[in-house]
PDB file of C-alpha atoms and ligand atoms in Angstrom:
ATOM      1  CA  MET B   1      -0.002   0.002  -0.003  1.00 54.00           C
ATOM      2  CA  ARG B   2       2.500   2.559   1.137  1.00 50.00           C
ATOM      3  CA  GLY B   3       5.443   3.262  -1.150  1.00 48.00           C
ATOM      4  CA  GLY B   4       6.663   0.732  -3.707  1.00 48.00           C
ATOM      5  CA  GLU B   5       8.204  -2.677  -3.046  1.00 50.00           C
ATOM      6  CA  ASP B   6      11.583  -1.126  -3.807  1.00 52.00           C
ATOM      7  CA  GLN B   7      11.026   1.824  -1.484  1.00 52.00           C
ATOM      8  CA  PRO B   8       9.972   0.279   1.771  1.00 51.00           C
ATOM      9  CA  LEU B   9      10.727   3.350   3.802  1.00 53.00           C
ATOM     10  CA  ALA B  10       9.611   6.166   1.562  1.00 51.00           C
ATOM     11  CA  GLY B  11       8.752   9.197   3.607  1.00 52.00           C
ATOM     12  CA  SER B  12      10.659   8.448   6.758  1.00 51.00           C
ATOM     13  CA  VAL B  13      13.902   7.130   5.292  1.00 55.00           C
ATOM     14  CA  MET B  14      16.049  10.035   6.459  1.00 55.00           C
ATOM     15  CA  HIS B  15      15.415   9.419  10.120  1.00 77.00           C
ATOM     16  CA  VAL B  16      15.584   5.652  10.185  1.00 88.00           C
ATOM     17  CA  LYS B  17      18.225   4.184  12.465  1.00 91.00           C
ATOM     18  CA  ASN B  18      17.307   0.587  11.843  1.00 95.00           C
ATOM     19  CA  TYR B  19      14.458  -1.365  10.323  1.00 96.00           C
ATOM     20  CA  VAL B  20      13.202  -4.844   9.558  1.00 97.00           C
ATOM     21  CA  ARG B  21      10.616  -5.857   7.013  1.00 98.00           C
ATOM     22  CA  PHE B  22       8.991  -9.257   6.748  1.00 98.00           C
ATOM     23  CA  GLU B  23       6.019 -10.848   5.050  1.00 98.00           C
ATOM     24  CA  PHE B  24       3.969 -13.890   5.842  1.00 98.00           C
ATOM     25  CA  GLN B  25       0.810 -15.775   4.929  1.00 98.00           C
ATOM     26  CA  SER B  26      -2.538 -14.796   6.449  1.00 98.00           C
ATOM     27  CA  LEU B  27      -2.728 -17.718   8.867  1.00 98.00           C
ATOM     28  CA  PRO B  28      -3.687 -17.433  12.565  1.00 97.00           C
ATOM     29  CA  GLU B  29      -0.578 -19.493  13.393  1.00 97.00           C
ATOM     30  CA  ASN B  30       1.525 -16.534  12.219  1.00 98.00           C
ATOM     31  CA  ILE B  31       0.032 -13.927  14.573  1.00 98.00           C
ATOM     32  CA  SER B  32       2.186 -14.949  17.539  1.00 97.00           C
ATOM     33  CA  PHE B  33       5.230 -15.097  15.265  1.00 97.00           C
ATOM     34  CA  ALA B  34       4.540 -11.560  14.055  1.00 98.00           C
ATOM     35  CA  ARG B  35       4.113 -10.049  17.511  1.00 98.00           C
ATOM     36  CA  SER B  36       7.172 -11.845  18.907  1.00 98.00           C
ATOM     37  CA  CYS B  37       9.309 -10.626  15.988  1.00 98.00           C
ATOM     38  CA  VAL B  38       8.241  -7.010  16.422  1.00 98.00           C
ATOM     39  CA  ALA B  39       8.696  -7.234  20.198  1.00 98.00           C
ATOM     40  CA  ALA B  40      12.202  -8.697  19.816  1.00 97.00           C
ATOM     41  CA  PHE B  41      13.171  -5.923  17.411  1.00 97.00           C
ATOM     42  CA  ALA B  42      11.598  -3.225  19.587  1.00 96.00           C
ATOM     43  CA  SER B  43      13.660  -4.345  22.568  1.00 94.00           C
ATOM     44  CA  GLN B  44      16.577  -2.402  21.002  1.00 94.00           C
ATOM     45  CA  ILE B  45      14.732   0.649  22.281  1.00 94.00           C
ATOM     46  CA  ASP B  46      15.060   1.498  25.928  1.00 90.00           C
ATOM     47  CA  CYS B  47      11.538   0.581  27.006  1.00 92.00           C
ATOM     48  CA  THR B  48       9.897  -1.353  29.802  1.00 94.00           C
ATOM     49  CA  LEU B  49       8.429  -4.843  29.790  1.00 94.00           C
ATOM     50  CA  ASP B  50       4.964  -3.275  30.017  1.00 95.00           C
ATOM     51  CA  ASP B  51       5.746  -1.294  26.859  1.00 96.00           C
ATOM     52  CA  ILE B  52       6.762  -4.508  25.092  1.00 97.00           C
ATOM     53  CA  GLU B  53       3.458  -6.118  26.094  1.00 97.00           C
ATOM     54  CA  GLU B  54       1.577  -3.173  24.602  1.00 98.00           C
ATOM     55  CA  ILE B  55       3.566  -3.449  21.378  1.00 98.00           C
ATOM     56  CA  LYS B  56       2.657  -7.153  21.174  1.00 98.00           C
ATOM     57  CA  LEU B  57      -1.009  -6.292  21.638  1.00 98.00           C
ATOM     58  CA  VAL B  58      -1.194  -3.673  18.880  1.00 98.00           C
ATOM     59  CA  VAL B  59       0.640  -5.937  16.413  1.00 98.00           C
ATOM     60  CA  SER B  60      -1.746  -8.757  17.270  1.00 98.00           C
ATOM     61  CA  GLU B  61      -4.733  -6.473  16.642  1.00 98.00           C
ATOM     62  CA  ALA B  62      -3.521  -5.188  13.273  1.00 98.00           C
ATOM     63  CA  VAL B  63      -2.496  -8.626  11.996  1.00 98.00           C
ATOM     64  CA  SER B  64      -5.718 -10.278  13.223  1.00 98.00           C
ATOM     65  CA  ASN B  65      -7.713  -7.603  11.407  1.00 98.00           C
ATOM     66  CA  SER B  66      -5.862  -8.323   8.159  1.00 98.00           C
ATOM     67  CA  ILE B  67      -6.547 -12.057   8.490  1.00 98.00           C
ATOM     68  CA  ILE B  68     -10.159 -11.811   9.668  1.00 98.00           C
ATOM     69  CA  HIS B  69     -11.471  -8.772   7.802  1.00 98.00           C
ATOM     70  CA  GLY B  70      -8.944  -8.127   5.036  1.00 98.00           C
ATOM     71  CA  TYR B  71      -8.765 -11.714   3.836  1.00 98.00           C
ATOM     72  CA  GLY B  72     -11.991 -13.120   5.286  1.00 98.00           C
ATOM     73  CA  ASN B  73      -9.955 -15.873   7.027  1.00 97.00           C
ATOM     74  CA  LYS B  74      -8.583 -17.147   3.719  1.00 98.00           C
ATOM     75  CA  PRO B  75      -5.005 -18.358   4.225  1.00 97.00           C
ATOM     76  CA  SER B  76      -3.639 -17.263   0.845  1.00 97.00           C
ATOM     77  CA  GLY B  77      -3.245 -13.561   1.647  1.00 98.00           C
ATOM     78  CA  LYS B  78       0.016 -11.701   2.157  1.00 98.00           C
ATOM     79  CA  ILE B  79       0.756  -9.511   5.154  1.00 98.00           C
ATOM     80  CA  VAL B  80       3.799  -7.256   5.258  1.00 98.00           C
ATOM     81  CA  ILE B  81       5.200  -5.719   8.416  1.00 98.00           C
ATOM     82  CA  THR B  82       7.831  -2.995   8.491  1.00 98.00           C
ATOM     83  CA  VAL B  83       9.201  -1.945  11.866  1.00 98.00           C
ATOM     84  CA  SER B  84      11.536   1.005  12.112  1.00 97.00           C
ATOM     85  CA  ILE B  85      13.442   2.650  14.872  1.00 96.00           C
ATOM     86  CA  LEU B  86      13.298   6.297  13.865  1.00 94.00           C
ATOM     87  CA  ASP B  87      15.489   7.717  16.559  1.00 86.00           C
ATOM     88  CA  LYS B  88      16.756   6.129  19.725  1.00 83.00           C
ATOM     89  CA  LYS B  89      13.323   6.054  21.287  1.00 91.00           C
ATOM     90  CA  THR B  90      10.709   6.115  18.537  1.00 95.00           C
ATOM     91  CA  LEU B  91       9.211   2.997  17.025  1.00 97.00           C
ATOM     92  CA  GLU B  92       7.089   2.872  13.871  1.00 97.00           C
ATOM     93  CA  ILE B  93       5.156  -0.234  12.885  1.00 98.00           C
ATOM     94  CA  ILE B  94       3.423  -0.578   9.513  1.00 98.00           C
ATOM     95  CA  VAL B  95       1.102  -3.523   8.888  1.00 98.00           C
ATOM     96  CA  GLU B  96      -0.116  -3.899   5.314  1.00 98.00           C
ATOM     97  CA  ASP B  97      -2.510  -6.283   3.619  1.00 98.00           C
ATOM     98  CA  TYR B  98      -3.804  -6.578   0.065  1.00 98.00           C
ATOM     99  CA  GLY B  99      -7.257  -7.703   1.072  1.00 98.00           C
ATOM    100  CA  LYS B 100     -10.714  -6.299   0.615  1.00 98.00           C
ATOM    101  CA  GLY B 101     -10.078  -2.903   2.190  1.00 98.00           C
ATOM    102  CA  ILE B 102     -12.428  -0.755   4.263  1.00 98.00           C
ATOM    103  CA  GLU B 103     -15.438   0.904   2.605  1.00 97.00           C
ATOM    104  CA  ASN B 104     -16.275   3.318   5.389  1.00 97.00           C
ATOM    105  CA  LEU B 105     -13.154   4.171   7.325  1.00 98.00           C
ATOM    106  CA  GLU B 106     -14.785   6.726   9.592  1.00 97.00           C
ATOM    107  CA  GLU B 107     -17.316   4.160  10.790  1.00 97.00           C
ATOM    108  CA  ALA B 108     -14.657   1.421  11.137  1.00 98.00           C
ATOM    109  CA  LEU B 109     -12.580   3.622  13.442  1.00 98.00           C
ATOM    110  CA  LYS B 110     -15.445   4.324  15.843  1.00 97.00           C
ATOM    111  CA  PRO B 111     -14.964   2.670  19.246  1.00 94.00           C
ATOM    112  CA  THR B 112     -16.907  -0.615  19.528  1.00 94.00           C
ATOM    113  CA  TYR B 113     -17.819  -0.648  15.822  1.00 97.00           C
ATOM    114  CA  SER B 114     -17.473  -4.071  14.245  1.00 97.00           C
ATOM    115  CA  SER B 115     -18.743  -5.421  10.955  1.00 97.00           C
ATOM    116  CA  ASP B 116     -18.909  -8.811  12.713  1.00 95.00           C
ATOM    117  CA  PRO B 117     -21.632  -9.058  15.382  1.00 91.00           C
ATOM    118  CA  SER B 118     -19.639 -11.618  17.384  1.00 90.00           C
ATOM    119  CA  ARG B 119     -16.727  -9.167  17.834  1.00 94.00           C
ATOM    120  CA  MET B 120     -16.455  -6.176  20.137  1.00 94.00           C
ATOM    121  CA  GLY B 121     -14.764  -3.661  17.893  1.00 97.00           C
ATOM    122  CA  LEU B 122     -11.852  -3.149  20.257  1.00 97.00           C
ATOM    123  CA  GLY B 123      -8.914  -3.530  17.880  1.00 98.00           C
ATOM    124  CA  PHE B 124      -8.548   0.040  16.648  1.00 98.00           C
ATOM    125  CA  THR B 125      -9.311   1.375  20.137  1.00 98.00           C
ATOM    126  CA  PHE B 126      -6.384  -0.650  21.544  1.00 98.00           C
ATOM    127  CA  MET B 127      -4.073   0.511  18.756  1.00 98.00           C
ATOM    128  CA  LYS B 128      -5.037   4.131  19.299  1.00 98.00           C
ATOM    129  CA  SER B 129      -4.818   3.945  23.088  1.00 97.00           C
ATOM    130  CA  PHE B 130      -1.474   2.211  23.333  1.00 97.00           C
ATOM    131  CA  MET B 131       0.332   4.132  20.599  1.00 98.00           C
ATOM    132  CA  ASP B 132       0.926   7.880  20.138  1.00 97.00           C
ATOM    133  CA  GLU B 133      -0.182   7.880  16.518  1.00 98.00           C
ATOM    134  CA  MET B 134      -2.384   5.660  14.385  1.00 98.00           C
ATOM    135  CA  GLU B 135      -2.955   6.246  10.702  1.00 98.00           C
ATOM    136  CA  VAL B 136      -5.126   3.937   8.635  1.00 98.00           C
ATOM    137  CA  THR B 137      -5.180   4.083   4.839  1.00 98.00           C
ATOM    138  CA  SER B 138      -7.455   1.778   2.932  1.00 98.00           C
ATOM    139  CA  ASN B 139      -8.733   1.323  -0.591  1.00 97.00           C
ATOM    140  CA  PRO B 140     -11.661  -1.024  -1.189  1.00 97.00           C
ATOM    141  CA  GLY B 141     -10.467  -3.928  -3.307  1.00 97.00           C
ATOM    142  CA  GLU B 142      -6.802  -3.041  -2.808  1.00 98.00           C
ATOM    143  CA  GLY B 143      -6.019  -3.393   0.856  1.00 98.00           C
ATOM    144  CA  THR B 144      -5.322  -1.676   4.118  1.00 98.00           C
ATOM    145  CA  SER B 145      -2.273  -0.166   5.745  1.00 98.00           C
ATOM    146  CA  VAL B 146      -2.044   0.655   9.439  1.00 98.00           C
ATOM    147  CA  ARG B 147       0.831   2.842  10.597  1.00 98.00           C
ATOM    148  CA  LEU B 148       1.479   3.009  14.333  1.00 98.00           C
ATOM    149  CA  LYS B 149       4.052   5.164  16.031  1.00 98.00           C
ATOM    150  CA  ARG B 150       5.180   5.661  19.600  1.00 97.00           C
ATOM    151  CA  SER B 151       8.028   7.315  21.430  1.00 96.00           C
ATOM    152  CA  PHE B 152       9.255   5.706  24.610  1.00 94.00           C
ATOM    153  CA  LEU B 153      10.684   8.031  27.188  1.00 81.00           C
ATOM    154  CA  ALA B 154      12.931   6.625  29.849  1.00 66.00           C
ATOM    155  CA  LYS B 155      10.503   5.875  32.660  1.00 57.00           C
ATOM    156  CA  ASP B 156      12.196   8.066  35.275  1.00 55.00           C
ATOM    157  CA  LYS B 157      11.908  11.086  32.975  1.00 52.00           C
ATOM    158  CA  GLU B 158       8.307  10.531  32.006  1.00 51.00           C
ATOM    159  CA  ALA B 159       6.863  12.409  34.950  1.00 50.00           C
ATOM    160  CA  TYR B 160       8.675  15.594  33.927  1.00 51.00           C
ATOM    161  CA  ALA B 161       7.987  15.366  30.208  1.00 45.00           C
TER     162      ALA B 161
ATOM    163  CA  MET L   1      -3.198 -28.924  25.826  1.00 68.00           C
ATOM    164  CA  ASP L   2      -4.040 -25.228  25.500  1.00 91.00           C
ATOM    165  CA  VAL L   3      -7.614 -25.666  26.700  1.00 95.00           C
ATOM    166  CA  GLU L   4      -8.555 -28.078  29.463  1.00 96.00           C
ATOM    167  CA  ILE L   5     -12.198 -28.522  30.414  1.00 96.00           C
ATOM    168  CA  LYS L   6     -13.818 -30.296  33.302  1.00 95.00           C
ATOM    169  CA  GLN L   7     -17.327 -30.366  34.648  1.00 94.00           C
ATOM    170  CA  VAL L   8     -18.148 -30.040  38.337  1.00 92.00           C
ATOM    171  CA  ARG L   9     -21.885 -30.635  38.812  1.00 91.00           C
ATOM    172  CA  ASN L  10     -23.577 -27.893  36.755  1.00 94.00           C
ATOM    173  CA  THR L  11     -20.427 -25.798  36.331  1.00 95.00           C
ATOM    174  CA  LEU L  12     -17.922 -25.955  33.509  1.00 96.00           C
ATOM    175  CA  VAL L  13     -14.341 -25.184  34.536  1.00 96.00           C
ATOM    176  CA  VAL L  14     -12.074 -24.146  31.658  1.00 97.00           C
ATOM    177  CA  ARG L  15      -8.334 -23.777  32.146  1.00 97.00           C
ATOM    178  CA  VAL L  16      -6.489 -22.050  29.368  1.00 97.00           C
ATOM    179  CA  GLN L  17      -2.767 -21.981  28.804  1.00 97.00           C
ATOM    180  CA  GLY L  18      -0.535 -19.805  26.655  1.00 97.00           C
ATOM    181  CA  GLU L  19      -1.368 -16.824  24.500  1.00 97.00           C
ATOM    182  CA  LEU L  20      -5.089 -16.247  24.065  1.00 98.00           C
ATOM    183  CA  ASP L  21      -5.104 -14.838  20.531  1.00 97.00           C
ATOM    184  CA  MET L  22      -7.257 -15.741  17.523  1.00 96.00           C
ATOM    185  CA  LEU L  23      -5.699 -19.217  17.265  1.00 95.00           C
ATOM    186  CA  ILE L  24      -6.424 -20.392  20.831  1.00 95.00           C
ATOM    187  CA  ALA L  25      -9.594 -18.295  21.101  1.00 96.00           C
ATOM    188  CA  GLY L  26     -11.176 -20.182  18.193  1.00 94.00           C
ATOM    189  CA  LYS L  27     -10.329 -23.503  19.793  1.00 95.00           C
ATOM    190  CA  MET L  28     -11.630 -22.364  23.161  1.00 97.00           C
ATOM    191  CA  ARG L  29     -14.927 -21.167  21.695  1.00 97.00           C
ATOM    192  CA  LYS L  30     -15.502 -24.468  19.885  1.00 96.00           C
ATOM    193  CA  GLU L  31     -14.709 -26.601  22.922  1.00 96.00           C
ATOM    194  CA  ILE L  32     -16.827 -24.568  25.354  1.00 97.00           C
ATOM    195  CA  ASP L  33     -19.798 -24.321  23.002  1.00 97.00           C
ATOM    196  CA  GLU L  34     -19.673 -28.083  22.418  1.00 96.00           C
ATOM    197  CA  LYS L  35     -20.038 -28.640  26.193  1.00 96.00           C
ATOM    198  CA  LEU L  36     -22.695 -25.945  26.567  1.00 94.00           C
ATOM    199  CA  LYS L  37     -24.996 -28.012  24.339  1.00 93.00           C
ATOM    200  CA  ASP L  38     -25.554 -30.030  27.499  1.00 88.00           C
ATOM    201  CA  ASP L  39     -28.486 -28.272  29.183  1.00 85.00           C
ATOM    202  CA  LYS L  40     -27.368 -29.331  32.634  1.00 92.00           C
ATOM    203  CA  ILE L  41     -24.484 -26.872  32.522  1.00 95.00           C
ATOM    204  CA  LYS L  42     -25.426 -23.510  33.953  1.00 96.00           C
ATOM    205  CA  ASN L  43     -22.230 -21.806  35.117  1.00 97.00           C
ATOM    206  CA  LEU L  44     -18.802 -21.196  33.664  1.00 97.00           C
ATOM    207  CA  ILE L  45     -15.445 -20.596  35.332  1.00 97.00           C
ATOM    208  CA  VAL L  46     -12.589 -19.555  33.060  1.00 98.00           C
ATOM    209  CA  ASN L  47      -9.175 -19.912  34.668  1.00 98.00           C
ATOM    210  CA  LEU L  48      -6.618 -17.611  33.035  1.00 98.00           C
ATOM    211  CA  GLU L  49      -3.811 -18.272  35.538  1.00 97.00           C
ATOM    212  CA  LYS L  50      -1.537 -19.674  32.822  1.00 98.00           C
ATOM    213  CA  VAL L  51      -2.452 -17.157  30.153  1.00 98.00           C
ATOM    214  CA  THR L  52       0.384 -14.765  29.310  1.00 98.00           C
ATOM    215  CA  PHE L  53      -1.285 -12.725  26.554  1.00 98.00           C
ATOM    216  CA  ILE L  54      -4.795 -11.759  25.498  1.00 98.00           C
ATOM    217  CA  ASP L  55      -6.080  -9.620  22.618  1.00 98.00           C
ATOM    218  CA  SER L  56      -9.499  -8.654  21.286  1.00 98.00           C
ATOM    219  CA  SER L  57     -10.089 -12.133  19.825  1.00 98.00           C
ATOM    220  CA  GLY L  58      -9.680 -13.670  23.284  1.00 98.00           C
ATOM    221  CA  LEU L  59     -11.867 -10.972  24.854  1.00 98.00           C
ATOM    222  CA  GLY L  60     -14.501 -11.560  22.182  1.00 97.00           C
ATOM    223  CA  VAL L  61     -14.737 -15.254  23.052  1.00 97.00           C
ATOM    224  CA  LEU L  62     -15.038 -14.466  26.772  1.00 98.00           C
ATOM    225  CA  ILE L  63     -17.803 -11.891  26.200  1.00 97.00           C
ATOM    226  CA  GLY L  64     -19.582 -14.229  23.787  1.00 97.00           C
ATOM    227  CA  ARG L  65     -19.605 -17.062  26.346  1.00 97.00           C
ATOM    228  CA  TYR L  66     -20.815 -14.635  29.016  1.00 97.00           C
ATOM    229  CA  LYS L  67     -23.800 -13.711  26.829  1.00 96.00           C
ATOM    230  CA  LYS L  68     -24.682 -17.388  26.324  1.00 96.00           C
ATOM    231  CA  ILE L  69     -24.370 -18.228  30.010  1.00 97.00           C
ATOM    232  CA  ALA L  70     -26.284 -15.129  31.141  1.00 97.00           C
ATOM    233  CA  ALA L  71     -29.077 -15.790  28.612  1.00 95.00           C
ATOM    234  CA  ASN L  72     -29.477 -19.194  30.213  1.00 94.00           C
ATOM    235  CA  GLY L  73     -29.654 -17.733  33.727  1.00 95.00           C
ATOM    236  CA  GLY L  74     -26.178 -18.932  34.730  1.00 96.00           C
ATOM    237  CA  ARG L  75     -23.125 -17.217  36.160  1.00 96.00           C
ATOM    238  CA  MET L  76     -19.670 -16.765  34.754  1.00 98.00           C
ATOM    239  CA  TYR L  77     -16.412 -16.017  36.564  1.00 98.00           C
ATOM    240  CA  ILE L  78     -12.873 -15.289  35.457  1.00 98.00           C
ATOM    241  CA  VAL L  79     -10.107 -16.413  37.802  1.00 98.00           C
ATOM    242  CA  GLY L  80      -6.372 -16.006  38.095  1.00 97.00           C
ATOM    243  CA  ALA L  81      -5.782 -13.272  35.512  1.00 98.00           C
ATOM    244  CA  LYS L  82      -2.331 -11.761  36.040  1.00 97.00           C
ATOM    245  CA  SER L  83      -0.324  -9.002  34.413  1.00 96.00           C
ATOM    246  CA  PRO L  84      -0.486  -8.140  31.552  1.00 96.00           C
ATOM    247  CA  VAL L  85      -3.780  -9.992  30.983  1.00 98.00           C
ATOM    248  CA  ASP L  86      -5.649  -8.384  33.909  1.00 97.00           C
ATOM    249  CA  LYS L  87      -4.889  -4.896  32.594  1.00 97.00           C
ATOM    250  CA  ILE L  88      -6.437  -5.697  29.207  1.00 97.00           C
ATOM    251  CA  LEU L  89      -9.500  -7.238  30.862  1.00 97.00           C
ATOM    252  CA  PHE L  90     -10.022  -4.057  32.924  1.00 96.00           C
ATOM    253  CA  PHE L  91      -9.399  -1.868  29.907  1.00 95.00           C
ATOM    254  CA  SER L  92     -12.108  -3.691  27.944  1.00 95.00           C
ATOM    255  CA  GLY L  93     -14.601  -3.346  30.813  1.00 95.00           C
ATOM    256  CA  ILE L  94     -15.392  -7.078  30.844  1.00 96.00           C
ATOM    257  CA  ASN L  95     -14.836  -7.066  34.628  1.00 96.00           C
ATOM    258  CA  LYS L  96     -18.074  -5.078  34.948  1.00 96.00           C
ATOM    259  CA  LEU L  97     -19.980  -8.044  33.501  1.00 96.00           C
ATOM    260  CA  VAL L  98     -17.913 -10.994  34.630  1.00 98.00           C
ATOM    261  CA  PRO L  99     -16.621 -10.962  38.225  1.00 97.00           C
ATOM    262  CA  MET L 100     -12.919 -11.687  38.605  1.00 97.00           C
ATOM    263  CA  TYR L 101     -11.341 -13.726  41.400  1.00 97.00           C
ATOM    264  CA  ASN L 102      -7.847 -14.779  42.318  1.00 95.00           C
ATOM    265  CA  SER L 103      -8.409 -18.516  42.354  1.00 93.00           C
ATOM    266  CA  GLU L 104     -11.016 -21.199  41.756  1.00 91.00           C
ATOM    267  CA  GLN L 105     -11.043 -21.765  45.518  1.00 88.00           C
ATOM    268  CA  ASP L 106     -12.224 -18.174  46.059  1.00 89.00           C
ATOM    269  CA  ILE L 107     -15.424 -18.910  44.144  1.00 87.00           C
ATOM    270  CA  ILE L 108     -16.163 -22.100  46.022  1.00 77.00           C
ATOM    271  CA  ASN L 109     -15.829 -20.055  49.227  1.00 75.00           C
ATOM    272  CA  ILE L 110     -18.356 -17.381  48.283  1.00 67.00           C
TER     273      ILE L 110
HETATM  274  N1  ATP F 201      -7.340  -4.926   7.563  1.00 92.79           N
HETATM  275  C1  ATP F 201      -8.664  -4.723   7.435  1.00 92.79           C
HETATM  276  N2  ATP F 201      -9.296  -4.998   6.266  1.00 92.79           N
HETATM  277  C2  ATP F 201     -10.629  -4.797   6.121  1.00 92.79           C
HETATM  278  N3  ATP F 201     -11.431  -4.321   7.085  1.00 92.79           N
HETATM  279  C3  ATP F 201     -10.877  -4.022   8.290  1.00 92.79           C
HETATM  280  C4  ATP F 201      -9.467  -4.199   8.519  1.00 92.79           C
HETATM  281  N4  ATP F 201      -9.198  -3.803   9.779  1.00 92.79           N
HETATM  282  C5  ATP F 201     -10.374  -3.412  10.313  1.00 92.79           C
HETATM  283  N5  ATP F 201     -11.382  -3.527   9.431  1.00 92.79           N
HETATM  284  C6  ATP F 201     -12.800  -3.142   9.652  1.00 92.79           C
HETATM  285  O1  ATP F 201     -12.836  -2.256  10.767  1.00 92.79           O
HETATM  286  C7  ATP F 201     -13.705  -2.754  11.790  1.00 92.79           C
HETATM  287  C8  ATP F 201     -13.199  -2.373  13.150  1.00 92.79           C
HETATM  288  O2  ATP F 201     -11.970  -3.039  13.462  1.00 92.79           O
HETATM  289  P1  ATP F 201     -11.613  -3.344  14.982  1.00 92.79           P
HETATM  290  O3  ATP F 201     -10.342  -4.116  15.031  1.00 92.79           O
HETATM  291  O4  ATP F 201     -11.695  -2.092  15.763  1.00 92.79           O
HETATM  292  O5  ATP F 201     -12.837  -4.255  15.462  1.00 92.79           O
HETATM  293  P2  ATP F 201     -13.121  -5.808  15.109  1.00 92.79           P
HETATM  294  O6  ATP F 201     -11.918  -6.427  14.499  1.00 92.79           O
HETATM  295  O7  ATP F 201     -14.373  -5.888  14.327  1.00 92.79           O
HETATM  296  O8  ATP F 201     -13.374  -6.439  16.570  1.00 92.79           O
HETATM  297  P3  ATP F 201     -12.219  -6.875  17.601  1.00 92.79           P
HETATM  298  O9  ATP F 201     -10.956  -6.169  17.198  1.00 92.79           O
HETATM  299  O10 ATP F 201     -12.710  -6.439  18.937  1.00 92.79           O
HETATM  300  O11 ATP F 201     -12.095  -8.360  17.467  1.00 92.79           O
HETATM  301  C9  ATP F 201     -13.782  -4.245  11.528  1.00 92.79           C
HETATM  302  O12 ATP F 201     -14.986  -4.815  12.031  1.00 92.79           O
HETATM  303  C10 ATP F 201     -13.697  -4.317   9.998  1.00 92.79           C
HETATM  304  O13 ATP F 201     -14.963  -4.079   9.417  1.00 92.79           O
HETATM  305 MG1   MG F 202     -10.019  -6.251  15.309  1.00 92.79          MG
END
């Protein structure tokens, strides 16, 4: 969705200290792999164990959404994750799928909205709450890209920030 | 096993282990719903002592089972949730519907 295959970091390339990019099939078995990978990479940043747990949660939410909604639980879809460390303390996570996309983004982003009556519509709320920034771009029939960003201040300094 | 189920009189006790994401949540929903076909079962205790992660898929299955149990006039309890799982449960507000206890023993004592 965002940038070309050959330009994985278009837009933020100047600031990037380090990044990883990986892709995998839209299978539920891969969700734990995806969140563990991002968490392992993020541990290069000086953040707490609680922060790492929150990173795992938001990755799980974005990837689950791609599998469930983007690909309708079909295992043949492709999900691409790019994680970048922008400066010593800022993490950016981009989760992209090439699934069905979101028709009405405004509605989808409302707290507790779900297109599936058996779900609670918590995913985007978690992503928004646990990250500083959330940007969702989606084109029906083309796919969805979720960009999440957060800066981690050293815990002892946080109170004075 | 990720999901262990036993029946004590009219109560189903479910012990889950590992990371309660879409993969385990799907399994848990299937196994609980299979048992709930038995009309004798009224109440549900979900033990999350050994759960180290939960996301909205796990929460969705818990809320869904609560609705089933409540519709049938039964009670549901969550026991043993620890950090970071407890924080996510509180954040979702599920604790307002489903009472949370430290251990299975705590429920027997009430
Ligand atoms: N990658 C995606 N592709 C297509 N539609 C999506 C995607 N991500 C989200 N959506 C749409 O946005 C809605 C809201 O997503 P959100 O994650 O907040 O809730 P949910 O997934 O429905 O429920 P929960 O996350 O609590 O299981 C979804 O119901 C779905 O319609
Ligand atoms: Mg979701």
